[in-house]
PDB file of C-alpha atoms in Angstrom:
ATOM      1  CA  UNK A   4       0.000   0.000   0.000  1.00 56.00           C
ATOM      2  CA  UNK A   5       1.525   3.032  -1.142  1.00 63.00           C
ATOM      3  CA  UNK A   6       0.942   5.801   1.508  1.00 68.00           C
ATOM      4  CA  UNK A   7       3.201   8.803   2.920  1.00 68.00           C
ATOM      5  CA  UNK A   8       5.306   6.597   5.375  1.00 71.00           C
ATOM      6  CA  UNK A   9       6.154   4.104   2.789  1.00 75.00           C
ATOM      7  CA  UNK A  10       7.476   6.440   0.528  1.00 91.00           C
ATOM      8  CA  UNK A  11      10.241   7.921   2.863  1.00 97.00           C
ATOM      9  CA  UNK A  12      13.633   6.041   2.737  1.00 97.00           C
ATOM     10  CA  UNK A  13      15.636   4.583   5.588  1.00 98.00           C
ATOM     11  CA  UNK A  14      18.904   5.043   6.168  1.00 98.00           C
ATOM     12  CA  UNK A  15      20.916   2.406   7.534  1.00 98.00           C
ATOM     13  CA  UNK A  16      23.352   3.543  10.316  1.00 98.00           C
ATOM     14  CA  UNK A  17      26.871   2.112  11.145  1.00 98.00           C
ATOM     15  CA  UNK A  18      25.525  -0.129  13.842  1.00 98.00           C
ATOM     16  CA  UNK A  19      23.080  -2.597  11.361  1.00 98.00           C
ATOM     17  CA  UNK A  20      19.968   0.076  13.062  1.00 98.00           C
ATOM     18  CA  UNK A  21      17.861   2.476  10.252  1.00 98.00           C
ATOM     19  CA  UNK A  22      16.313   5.720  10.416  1.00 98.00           C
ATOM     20  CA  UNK A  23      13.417   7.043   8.276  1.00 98.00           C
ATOM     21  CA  UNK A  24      15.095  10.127   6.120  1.00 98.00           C
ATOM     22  CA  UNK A  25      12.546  12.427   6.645  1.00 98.00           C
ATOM     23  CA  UNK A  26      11.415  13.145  10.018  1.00 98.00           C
ATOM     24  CA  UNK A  27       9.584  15.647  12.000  1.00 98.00           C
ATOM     25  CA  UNK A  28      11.537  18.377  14.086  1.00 97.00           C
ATOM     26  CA  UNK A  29       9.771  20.024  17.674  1.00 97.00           C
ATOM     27  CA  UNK A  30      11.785  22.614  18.376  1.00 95.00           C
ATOM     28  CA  UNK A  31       9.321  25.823  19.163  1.00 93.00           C
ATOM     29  CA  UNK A  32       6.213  23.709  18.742  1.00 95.00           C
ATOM     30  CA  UNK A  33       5.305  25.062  22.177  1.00 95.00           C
ATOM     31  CA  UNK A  34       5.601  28.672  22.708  1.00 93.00           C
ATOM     32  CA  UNK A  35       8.610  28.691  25.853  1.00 94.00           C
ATOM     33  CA  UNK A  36      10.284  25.878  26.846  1.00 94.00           C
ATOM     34  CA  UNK A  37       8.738  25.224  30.214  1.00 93.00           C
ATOM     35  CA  UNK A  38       7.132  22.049  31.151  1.00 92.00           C
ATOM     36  CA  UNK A  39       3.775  22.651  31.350  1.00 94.00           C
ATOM     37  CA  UNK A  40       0.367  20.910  31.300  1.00 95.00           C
ATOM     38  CA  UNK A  41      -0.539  23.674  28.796  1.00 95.00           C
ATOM     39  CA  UNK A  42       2.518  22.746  27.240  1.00 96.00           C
ATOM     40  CA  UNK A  43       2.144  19.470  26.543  1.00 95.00           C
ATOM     41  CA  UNK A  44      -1.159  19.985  25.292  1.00 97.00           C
ATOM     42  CA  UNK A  45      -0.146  22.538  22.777  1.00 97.00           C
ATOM     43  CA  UNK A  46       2.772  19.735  22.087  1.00 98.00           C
ATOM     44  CA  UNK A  47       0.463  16.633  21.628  1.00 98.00           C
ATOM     45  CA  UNK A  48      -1.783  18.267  19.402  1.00 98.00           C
ATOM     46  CA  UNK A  49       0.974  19.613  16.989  1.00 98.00           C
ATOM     47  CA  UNK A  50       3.120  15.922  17.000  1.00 98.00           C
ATOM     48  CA  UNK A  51      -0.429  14.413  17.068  1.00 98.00           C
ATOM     49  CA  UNK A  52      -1.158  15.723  13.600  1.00 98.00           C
ATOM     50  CA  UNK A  53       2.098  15.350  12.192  1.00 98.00           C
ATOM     51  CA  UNK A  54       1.774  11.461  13.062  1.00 98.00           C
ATOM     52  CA  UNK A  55      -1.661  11.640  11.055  1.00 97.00           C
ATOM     53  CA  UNK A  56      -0.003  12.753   8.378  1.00 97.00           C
ATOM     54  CA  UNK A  57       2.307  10.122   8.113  1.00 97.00           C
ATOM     55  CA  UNK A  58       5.371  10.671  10.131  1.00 98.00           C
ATOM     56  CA  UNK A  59       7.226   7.960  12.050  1.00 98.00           C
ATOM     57  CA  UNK A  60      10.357   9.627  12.749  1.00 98.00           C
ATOM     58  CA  UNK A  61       9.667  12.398  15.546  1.00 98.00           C
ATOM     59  CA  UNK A  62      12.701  14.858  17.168  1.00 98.00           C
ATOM     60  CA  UNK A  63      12.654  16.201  19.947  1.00 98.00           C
ATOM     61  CA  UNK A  64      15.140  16.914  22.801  1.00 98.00           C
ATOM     62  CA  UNK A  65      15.456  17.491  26.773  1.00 98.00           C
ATOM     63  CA  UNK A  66      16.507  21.519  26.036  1.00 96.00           C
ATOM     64  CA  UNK A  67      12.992  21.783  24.177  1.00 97.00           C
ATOM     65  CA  UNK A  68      11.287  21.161  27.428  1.00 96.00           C
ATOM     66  CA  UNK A  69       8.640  19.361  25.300  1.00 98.00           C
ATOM     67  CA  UNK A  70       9.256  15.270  25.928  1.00 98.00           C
ATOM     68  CA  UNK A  71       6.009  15.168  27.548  1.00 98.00           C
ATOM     69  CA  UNK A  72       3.731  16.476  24.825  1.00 98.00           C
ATOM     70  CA  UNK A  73       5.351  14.706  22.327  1.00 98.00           C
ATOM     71  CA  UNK A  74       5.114  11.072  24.580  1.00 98.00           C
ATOM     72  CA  UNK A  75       1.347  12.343  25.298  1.00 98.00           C
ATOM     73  CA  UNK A  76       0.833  12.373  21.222  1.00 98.00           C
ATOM     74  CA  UNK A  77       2.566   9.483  20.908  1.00 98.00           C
ATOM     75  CA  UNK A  78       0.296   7.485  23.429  1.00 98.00           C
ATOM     76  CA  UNK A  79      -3.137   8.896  21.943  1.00 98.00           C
ATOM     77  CA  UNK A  80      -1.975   7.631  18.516  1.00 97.00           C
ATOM     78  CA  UNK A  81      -2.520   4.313  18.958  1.00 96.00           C
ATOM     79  CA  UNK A  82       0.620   3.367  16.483  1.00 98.00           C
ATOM     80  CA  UNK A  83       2.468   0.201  17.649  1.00 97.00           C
ATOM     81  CA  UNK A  84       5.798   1.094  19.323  1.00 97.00           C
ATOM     82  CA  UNK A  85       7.846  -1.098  16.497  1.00 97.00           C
ATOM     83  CA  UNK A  86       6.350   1.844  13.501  1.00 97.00           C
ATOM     84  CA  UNK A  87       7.666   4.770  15.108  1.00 98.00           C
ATOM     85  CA  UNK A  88      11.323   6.266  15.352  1.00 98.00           C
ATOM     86  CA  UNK A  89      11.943   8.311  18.547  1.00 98.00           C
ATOM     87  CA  UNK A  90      14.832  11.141  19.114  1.00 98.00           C
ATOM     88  CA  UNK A  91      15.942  12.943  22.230  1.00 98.00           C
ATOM     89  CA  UNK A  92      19.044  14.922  22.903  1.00 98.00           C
ATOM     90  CA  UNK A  93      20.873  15.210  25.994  1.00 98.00           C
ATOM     91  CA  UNK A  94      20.115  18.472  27.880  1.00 97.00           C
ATOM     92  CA  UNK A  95      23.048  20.761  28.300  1.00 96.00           C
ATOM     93  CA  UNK A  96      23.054  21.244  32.244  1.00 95.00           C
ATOM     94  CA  UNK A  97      23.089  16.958  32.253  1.00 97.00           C
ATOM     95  CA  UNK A  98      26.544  16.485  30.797  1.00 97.00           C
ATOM     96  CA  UNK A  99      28.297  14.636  33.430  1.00 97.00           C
ATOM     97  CA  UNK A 100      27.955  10.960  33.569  1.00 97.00           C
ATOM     98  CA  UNK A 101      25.821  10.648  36.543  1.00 98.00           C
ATOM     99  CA  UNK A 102      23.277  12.984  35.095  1.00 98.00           C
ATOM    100  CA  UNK A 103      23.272  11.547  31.540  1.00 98.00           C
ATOM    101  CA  UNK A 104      21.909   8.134  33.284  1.00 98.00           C
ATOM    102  CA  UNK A 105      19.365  10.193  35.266  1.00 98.00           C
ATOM    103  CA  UNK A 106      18.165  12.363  32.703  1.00 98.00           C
ATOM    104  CA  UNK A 107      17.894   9.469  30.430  1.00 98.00           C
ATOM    105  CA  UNK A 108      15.393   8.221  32.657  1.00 98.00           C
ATOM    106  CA  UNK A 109      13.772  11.143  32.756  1.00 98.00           C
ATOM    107  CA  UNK A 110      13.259  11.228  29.307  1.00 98.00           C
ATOM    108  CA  UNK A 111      11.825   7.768  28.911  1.00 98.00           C
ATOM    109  CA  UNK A 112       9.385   8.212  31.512  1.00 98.00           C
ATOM    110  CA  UNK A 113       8.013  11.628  30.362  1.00 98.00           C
ATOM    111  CA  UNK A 114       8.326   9.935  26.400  1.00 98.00           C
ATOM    112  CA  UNK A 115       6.883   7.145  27.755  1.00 98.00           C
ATOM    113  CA  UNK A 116       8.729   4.826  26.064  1.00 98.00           C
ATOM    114  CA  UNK A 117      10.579   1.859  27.439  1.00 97.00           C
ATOM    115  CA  UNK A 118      13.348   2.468  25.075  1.00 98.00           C
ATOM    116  CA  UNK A 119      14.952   5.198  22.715  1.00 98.00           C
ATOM    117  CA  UNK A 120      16.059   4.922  19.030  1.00 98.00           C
ATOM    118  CA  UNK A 121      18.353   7.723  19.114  1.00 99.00           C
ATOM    119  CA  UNK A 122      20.139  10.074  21.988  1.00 99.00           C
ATOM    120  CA  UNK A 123      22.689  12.739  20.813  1.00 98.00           C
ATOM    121  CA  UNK A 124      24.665  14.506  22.897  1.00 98.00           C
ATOM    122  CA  UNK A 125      23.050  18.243  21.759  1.00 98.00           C
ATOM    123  CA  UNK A 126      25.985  20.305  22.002  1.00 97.00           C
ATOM    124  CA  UNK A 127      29.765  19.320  22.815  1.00 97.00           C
ATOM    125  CA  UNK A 128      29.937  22.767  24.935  1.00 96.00           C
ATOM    126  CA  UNK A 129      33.479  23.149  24.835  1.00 93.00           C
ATOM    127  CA  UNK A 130      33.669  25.821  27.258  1.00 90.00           C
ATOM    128  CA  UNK A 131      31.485  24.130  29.882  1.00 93.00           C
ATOM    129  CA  UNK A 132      32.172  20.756  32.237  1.00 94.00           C
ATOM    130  CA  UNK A 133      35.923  21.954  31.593  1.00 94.00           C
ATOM    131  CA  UNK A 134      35.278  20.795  28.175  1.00 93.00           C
ATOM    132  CA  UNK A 135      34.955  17.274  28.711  1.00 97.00           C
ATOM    133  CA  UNK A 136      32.436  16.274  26.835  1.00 97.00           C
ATOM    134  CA  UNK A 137      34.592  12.679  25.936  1.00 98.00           C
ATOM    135  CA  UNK A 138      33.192  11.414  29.668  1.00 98.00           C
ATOM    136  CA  UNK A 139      29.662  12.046  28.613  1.00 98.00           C
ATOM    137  CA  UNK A 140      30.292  10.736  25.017  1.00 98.00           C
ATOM    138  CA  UNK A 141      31.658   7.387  27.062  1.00 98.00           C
ATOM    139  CA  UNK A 142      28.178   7.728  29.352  1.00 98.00           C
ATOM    140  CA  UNK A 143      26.206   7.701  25.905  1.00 98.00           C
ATOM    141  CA  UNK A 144      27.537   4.636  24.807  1.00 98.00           C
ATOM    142  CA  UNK A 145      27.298   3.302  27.576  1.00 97.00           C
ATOM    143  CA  UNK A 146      23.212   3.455  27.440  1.00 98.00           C
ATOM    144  CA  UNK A 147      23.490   1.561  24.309  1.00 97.00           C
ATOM    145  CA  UNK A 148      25.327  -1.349  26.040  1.00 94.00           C
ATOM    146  CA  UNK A 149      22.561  -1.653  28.637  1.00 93.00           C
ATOM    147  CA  UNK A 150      19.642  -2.356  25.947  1.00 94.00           C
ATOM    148  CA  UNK A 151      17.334   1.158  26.945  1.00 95.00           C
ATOM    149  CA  UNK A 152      19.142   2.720  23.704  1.00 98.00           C
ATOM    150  CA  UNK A 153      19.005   1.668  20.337  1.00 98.00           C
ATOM    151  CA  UNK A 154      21.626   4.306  18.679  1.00 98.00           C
ATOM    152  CA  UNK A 155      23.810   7.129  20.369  1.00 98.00           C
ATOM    153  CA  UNK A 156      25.232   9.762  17.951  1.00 98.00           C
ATOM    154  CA  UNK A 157      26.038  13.704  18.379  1.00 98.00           C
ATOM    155  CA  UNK A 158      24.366  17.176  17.474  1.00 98.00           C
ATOM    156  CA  UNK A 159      26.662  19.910  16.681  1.00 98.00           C
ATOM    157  CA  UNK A 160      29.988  18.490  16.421  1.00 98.00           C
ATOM    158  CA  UNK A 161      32.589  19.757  14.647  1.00 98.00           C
ATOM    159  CA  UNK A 162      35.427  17.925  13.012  1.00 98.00           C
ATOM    160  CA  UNK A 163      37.555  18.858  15.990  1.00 98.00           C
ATOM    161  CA  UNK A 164      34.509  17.501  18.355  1.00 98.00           C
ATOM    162  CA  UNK A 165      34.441  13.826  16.228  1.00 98.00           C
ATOM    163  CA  UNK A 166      37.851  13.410  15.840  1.00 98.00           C
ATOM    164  CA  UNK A 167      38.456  13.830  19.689  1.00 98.00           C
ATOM    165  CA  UNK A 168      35.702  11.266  21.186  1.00 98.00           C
ATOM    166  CA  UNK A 169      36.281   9.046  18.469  1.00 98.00           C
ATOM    167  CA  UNK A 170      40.588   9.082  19.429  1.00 98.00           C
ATOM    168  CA  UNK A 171      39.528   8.509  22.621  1.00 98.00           C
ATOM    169  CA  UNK A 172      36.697   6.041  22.841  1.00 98.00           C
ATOM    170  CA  UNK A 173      37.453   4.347  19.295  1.00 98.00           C
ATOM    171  CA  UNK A 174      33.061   4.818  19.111  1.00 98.00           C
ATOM    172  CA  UNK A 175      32.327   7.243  16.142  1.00 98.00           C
ATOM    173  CA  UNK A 176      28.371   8.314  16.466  1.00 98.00           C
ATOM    174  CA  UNK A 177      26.070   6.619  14.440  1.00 98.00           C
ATOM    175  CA  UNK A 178      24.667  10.500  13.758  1.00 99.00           C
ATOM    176  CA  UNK A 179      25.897  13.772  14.000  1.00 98.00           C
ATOM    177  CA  UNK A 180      22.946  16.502  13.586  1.00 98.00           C
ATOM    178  CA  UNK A 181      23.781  20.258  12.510  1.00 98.00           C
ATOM    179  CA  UNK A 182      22.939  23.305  11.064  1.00 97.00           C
ATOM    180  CA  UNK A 183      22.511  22.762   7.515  1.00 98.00           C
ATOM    181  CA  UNK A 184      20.627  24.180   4.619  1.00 98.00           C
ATOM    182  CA  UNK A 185      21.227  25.992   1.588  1.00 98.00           C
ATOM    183  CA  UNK A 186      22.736  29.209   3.062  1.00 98.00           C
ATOM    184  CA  UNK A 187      25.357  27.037   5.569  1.00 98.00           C
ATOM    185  CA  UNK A 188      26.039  23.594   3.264  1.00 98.00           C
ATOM    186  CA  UNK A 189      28.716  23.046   6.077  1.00 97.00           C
ATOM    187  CA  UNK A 190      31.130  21.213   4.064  1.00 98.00           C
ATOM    188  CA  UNK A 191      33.696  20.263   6.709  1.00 98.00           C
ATOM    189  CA  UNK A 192      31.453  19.050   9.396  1.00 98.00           C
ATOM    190  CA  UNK A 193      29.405  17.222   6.105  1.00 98.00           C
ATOM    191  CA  UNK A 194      32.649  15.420   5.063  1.00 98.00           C
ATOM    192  CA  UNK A 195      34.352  14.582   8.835  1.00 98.00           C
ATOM    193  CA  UNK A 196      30.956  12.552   9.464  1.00 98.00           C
ATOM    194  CA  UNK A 197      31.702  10.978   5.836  1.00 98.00           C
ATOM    195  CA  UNK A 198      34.859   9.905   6.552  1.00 98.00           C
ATOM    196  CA  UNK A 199      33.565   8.272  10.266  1.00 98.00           C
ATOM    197  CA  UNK A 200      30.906   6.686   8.560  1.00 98.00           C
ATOM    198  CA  UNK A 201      28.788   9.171  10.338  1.00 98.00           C
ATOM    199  CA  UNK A 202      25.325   9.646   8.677  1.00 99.00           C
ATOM    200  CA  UNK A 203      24.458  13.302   8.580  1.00 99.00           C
ATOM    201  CA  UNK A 204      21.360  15.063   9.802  1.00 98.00           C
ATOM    202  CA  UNK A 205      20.350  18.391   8.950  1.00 98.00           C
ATOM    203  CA  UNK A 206      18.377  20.685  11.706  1.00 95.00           C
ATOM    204  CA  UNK A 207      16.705  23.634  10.268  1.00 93.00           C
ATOM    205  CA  UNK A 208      17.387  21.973   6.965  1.00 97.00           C
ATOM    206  CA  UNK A 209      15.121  25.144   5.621  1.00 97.00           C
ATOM    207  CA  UNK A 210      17.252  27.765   7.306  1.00 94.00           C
ATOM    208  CA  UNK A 211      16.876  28.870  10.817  1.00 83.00           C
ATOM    209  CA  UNK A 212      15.329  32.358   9.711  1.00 85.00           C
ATOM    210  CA  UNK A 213      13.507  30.743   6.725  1.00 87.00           C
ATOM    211  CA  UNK A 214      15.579  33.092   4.379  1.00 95.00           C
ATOM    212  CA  UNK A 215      16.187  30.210   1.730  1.00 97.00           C
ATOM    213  CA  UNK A 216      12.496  29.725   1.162  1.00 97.00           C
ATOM    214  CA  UNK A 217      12.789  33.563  -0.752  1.00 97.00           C
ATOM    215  CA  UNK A 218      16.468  32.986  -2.150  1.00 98.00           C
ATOM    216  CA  UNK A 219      15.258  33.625  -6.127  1.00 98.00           C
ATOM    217  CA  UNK A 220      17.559  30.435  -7.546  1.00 98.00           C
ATOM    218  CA  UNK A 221      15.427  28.417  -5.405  1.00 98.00           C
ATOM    219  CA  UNK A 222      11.853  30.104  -6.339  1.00 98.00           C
ATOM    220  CA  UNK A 223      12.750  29.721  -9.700  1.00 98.00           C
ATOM    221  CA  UNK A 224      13.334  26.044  -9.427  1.00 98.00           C
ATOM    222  CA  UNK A 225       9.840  25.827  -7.791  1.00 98.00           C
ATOM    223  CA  UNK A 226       8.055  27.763 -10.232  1.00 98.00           C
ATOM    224  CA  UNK A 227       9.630  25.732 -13.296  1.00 97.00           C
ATOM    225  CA  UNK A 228       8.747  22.294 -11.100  1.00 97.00           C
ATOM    226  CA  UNK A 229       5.461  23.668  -9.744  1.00 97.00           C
ATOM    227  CA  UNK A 230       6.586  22.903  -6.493  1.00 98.00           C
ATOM    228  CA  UNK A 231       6.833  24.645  -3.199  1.00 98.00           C
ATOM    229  CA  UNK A 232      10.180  26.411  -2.347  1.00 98.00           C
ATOM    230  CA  UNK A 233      10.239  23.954   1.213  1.00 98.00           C
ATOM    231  CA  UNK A 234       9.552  20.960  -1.333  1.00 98.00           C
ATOM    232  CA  UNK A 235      12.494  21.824  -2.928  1.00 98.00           C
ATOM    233  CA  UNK A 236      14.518  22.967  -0.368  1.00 98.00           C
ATOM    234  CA  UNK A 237      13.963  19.268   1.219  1.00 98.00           C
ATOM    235  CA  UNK A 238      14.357  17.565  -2.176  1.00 98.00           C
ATOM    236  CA  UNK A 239      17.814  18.527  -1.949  1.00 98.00           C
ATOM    237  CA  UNK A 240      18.453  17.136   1.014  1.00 98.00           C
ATOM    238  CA  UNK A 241      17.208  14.041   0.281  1.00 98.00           C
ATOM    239  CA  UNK A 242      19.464  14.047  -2.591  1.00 98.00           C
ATOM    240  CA  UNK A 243      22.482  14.687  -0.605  1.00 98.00           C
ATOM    241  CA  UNK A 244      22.328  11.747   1.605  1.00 98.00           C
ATOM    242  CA  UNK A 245      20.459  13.978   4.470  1.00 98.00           C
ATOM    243  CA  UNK A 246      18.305  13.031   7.274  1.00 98.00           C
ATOM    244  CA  UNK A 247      15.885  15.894   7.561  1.00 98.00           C
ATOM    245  CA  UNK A 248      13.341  17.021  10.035  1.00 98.00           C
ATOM    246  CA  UNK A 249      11.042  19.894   9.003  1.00 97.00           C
ATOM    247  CA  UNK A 250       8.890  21.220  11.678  1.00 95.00           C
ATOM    248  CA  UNK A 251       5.498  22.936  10.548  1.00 94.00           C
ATOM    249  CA  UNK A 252       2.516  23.488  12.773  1.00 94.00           C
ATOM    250  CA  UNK A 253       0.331  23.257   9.688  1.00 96.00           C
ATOM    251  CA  UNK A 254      -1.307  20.711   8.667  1.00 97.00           C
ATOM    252  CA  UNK A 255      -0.998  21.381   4.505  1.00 97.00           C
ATOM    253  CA  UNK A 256       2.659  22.361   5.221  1.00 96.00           C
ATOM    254  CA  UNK A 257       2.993  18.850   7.299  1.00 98.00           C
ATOM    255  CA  UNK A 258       1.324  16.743   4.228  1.00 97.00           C
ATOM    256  CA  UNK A 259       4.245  19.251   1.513  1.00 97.00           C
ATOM    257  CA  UNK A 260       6.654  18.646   3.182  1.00 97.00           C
ATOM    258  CA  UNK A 261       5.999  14.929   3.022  1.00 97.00           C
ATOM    259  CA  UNK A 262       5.283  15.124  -0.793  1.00 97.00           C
ATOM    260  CA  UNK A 263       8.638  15.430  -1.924  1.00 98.00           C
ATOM    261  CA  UNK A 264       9.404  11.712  -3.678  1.00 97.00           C
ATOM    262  CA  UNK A 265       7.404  12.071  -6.983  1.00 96.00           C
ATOM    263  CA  UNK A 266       9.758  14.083  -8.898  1.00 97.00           C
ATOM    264  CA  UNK A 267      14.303  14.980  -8.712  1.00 98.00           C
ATOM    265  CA  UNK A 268      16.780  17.770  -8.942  1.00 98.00           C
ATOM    266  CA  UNK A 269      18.824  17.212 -12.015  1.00 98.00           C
ATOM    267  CA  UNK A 270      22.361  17.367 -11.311  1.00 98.00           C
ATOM    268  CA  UNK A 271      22.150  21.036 -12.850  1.00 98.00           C
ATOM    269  CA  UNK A 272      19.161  22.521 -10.355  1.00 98.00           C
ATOM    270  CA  UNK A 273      22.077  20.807  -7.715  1.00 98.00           C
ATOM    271  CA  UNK A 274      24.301  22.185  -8.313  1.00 98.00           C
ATOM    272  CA  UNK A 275      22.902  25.792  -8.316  1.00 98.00           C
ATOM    273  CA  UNK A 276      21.630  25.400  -4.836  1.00 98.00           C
ATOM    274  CA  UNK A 277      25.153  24.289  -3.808  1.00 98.00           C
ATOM    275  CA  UNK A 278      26.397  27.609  -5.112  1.00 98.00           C
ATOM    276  CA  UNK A 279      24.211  29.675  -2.530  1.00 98.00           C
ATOM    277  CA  UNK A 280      26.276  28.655   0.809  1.00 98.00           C
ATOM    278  CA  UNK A 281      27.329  31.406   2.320  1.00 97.00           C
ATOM    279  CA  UNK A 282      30.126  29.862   4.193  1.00 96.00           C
ATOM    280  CA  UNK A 283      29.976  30.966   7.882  1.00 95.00           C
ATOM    281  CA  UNK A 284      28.309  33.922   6.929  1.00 96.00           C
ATOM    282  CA  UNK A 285      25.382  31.710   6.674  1.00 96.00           C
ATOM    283  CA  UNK A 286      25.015  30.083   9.868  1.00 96.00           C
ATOM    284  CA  UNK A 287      21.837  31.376  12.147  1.00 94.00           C
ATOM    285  CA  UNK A 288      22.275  29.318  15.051  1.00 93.00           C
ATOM    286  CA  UNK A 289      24.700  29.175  17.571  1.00 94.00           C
ATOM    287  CA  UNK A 290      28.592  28.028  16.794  1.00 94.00           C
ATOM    288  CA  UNK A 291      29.135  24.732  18.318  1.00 95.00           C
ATOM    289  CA  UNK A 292      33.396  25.794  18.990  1.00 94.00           C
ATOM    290  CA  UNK A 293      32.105  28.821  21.914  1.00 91.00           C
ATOM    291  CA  UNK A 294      28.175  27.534  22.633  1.00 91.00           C
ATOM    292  CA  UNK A 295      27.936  28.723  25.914  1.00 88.00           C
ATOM    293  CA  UNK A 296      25.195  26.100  26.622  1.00 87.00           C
ATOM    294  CA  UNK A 297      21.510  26.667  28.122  1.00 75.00           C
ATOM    295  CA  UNK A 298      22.607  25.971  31.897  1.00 54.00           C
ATOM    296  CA  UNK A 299      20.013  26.033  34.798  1.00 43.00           C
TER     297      UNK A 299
END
């Protein structure tokens, strides 16, 4: 039966596990990050109707303060366990070893899930925990050893940041998730992760500030395709090897952004989105070498 789910490739990770391509991003599907009954209301119904539309892959992550809306959702959906693919990130004030065990638990019971598919450490914070974030890469791993954890990877990591945990541990990520789009193609963190086997996952893969979806090379492409400037956007991606997880708290925007394996980029229409990165110039979000971290 061909329906939206089926359509959307897996990837198969390093360790033998696979993750759907496309997937659905939470970040700011609430309105503050607090953990709130509100919250999770506002969160259930959003992930709820992203799950109608055919998602199975759902991101979300312990800064986002949203891992009980999107476990509510998941709950009222009624979709066996075994159909859906769940991501959290490790919060940034639970980097020491001790407190990536407790927050894990945490974030099963307010997922309510007896087990994760994926867990990245969010950000290597460099300048914080006297920059060892090696100990909690170790601590990751070690989740996966005890059965709760299906895949541990990384969010944010630079080439600097892989080739360090990786010296040290000889455990490369099965993921590393980053700023990518258009505007920041991020070449050296892209080919590090190659070279580790790494698969690469883009957050905000439509820009941070949305300002590819009005870049004119990309508007043209949709207007010669008929196609929406997201759809192609994405379509790139998927053509690059990327996971991707769009967020959209609109329903038609959910099912578009899902609608994006009927039709290619030739190698031209490519190649003339490659030539809009911006280089650094282009990055929105924080740089992962001096991230501060979100601390409380």
């Amino acid at each position: 039966m061909d329906t939206p789910q089926s359509r959307v490739p897996q990837i198969t990770l390093s360790d033998g596990t696979t993750i759907p391509q496309l997937g659905f991003g939470t970040l700011r599907v609430q309105p503050d990050r607090e953990q709130s009954a509100a919250n999770a209301e506002i969160t259930a119904q959003v992930v709820g109707l992203a799950l109608d539309a055919g998602y199975r892959h759902i991101d979300t992550a312990q800064n986002y303060g949203n891992e009980q809306g999107v476990g509510k959702a998941i709950a009222g959906s009624g979709l066996p366990r075994h159909e859906l693919y769940v991501t959290s990130k490790l919060g940034d004030r639970n980097h020491r070893p001790d407190d990536v065990r407790r927050s894990f638990d945490q974030t099963l019971k307010d997922l309510g899930l007896d087990y994760l598919d994926l867990f990245l450490i969010h950000w290597p914070l460099p300048t914080e925990y006297d920059g060892d974030y090696v100990a909690t890469w170790k601590a990751m791993t070690d989740l996966v050893a005890e059965g709760r954890l299906r895949s541990a990877g990384v969010s944010n990591f630079q080439p600097a940041h892989l080739e360090r945990i990786i010296a040290e541990t000889g455990i490369a990520p099965t993921v590393n998730q980053f700023e990518l789009h258009p505007y920041l193609t991020n070449d050296a963190a892209r080919a590090a992760s190659a070279q580790h086997g790494i698969a690469v996952e883009a957050h905000s893969p439509l820009g941070h500030d949305g300002k590819p979806l009005t870049d004119s090379t990309i508007t043209r492409i949709a207007a010669d395709r008929e196609k929406t400037t997201a759809q192609i956007i994405l379509r790139w991606h998927i053509q690059h090897g990327h996971i991707i997880i769009p967020k959209s708290a609109r329903p038609e925007r959910m099912a578009q952004n899902l609608a994006i394996f009927d039709f290619e980029l030739t190698a031209e229409e490519i190649a003339a989105i490659d030539a809009l990165d911006k280089g650094e110039a282009g990055r929105v979000g924080p740089n992962p070498d001096t991230y501060p971290g979100q601390l409380r």
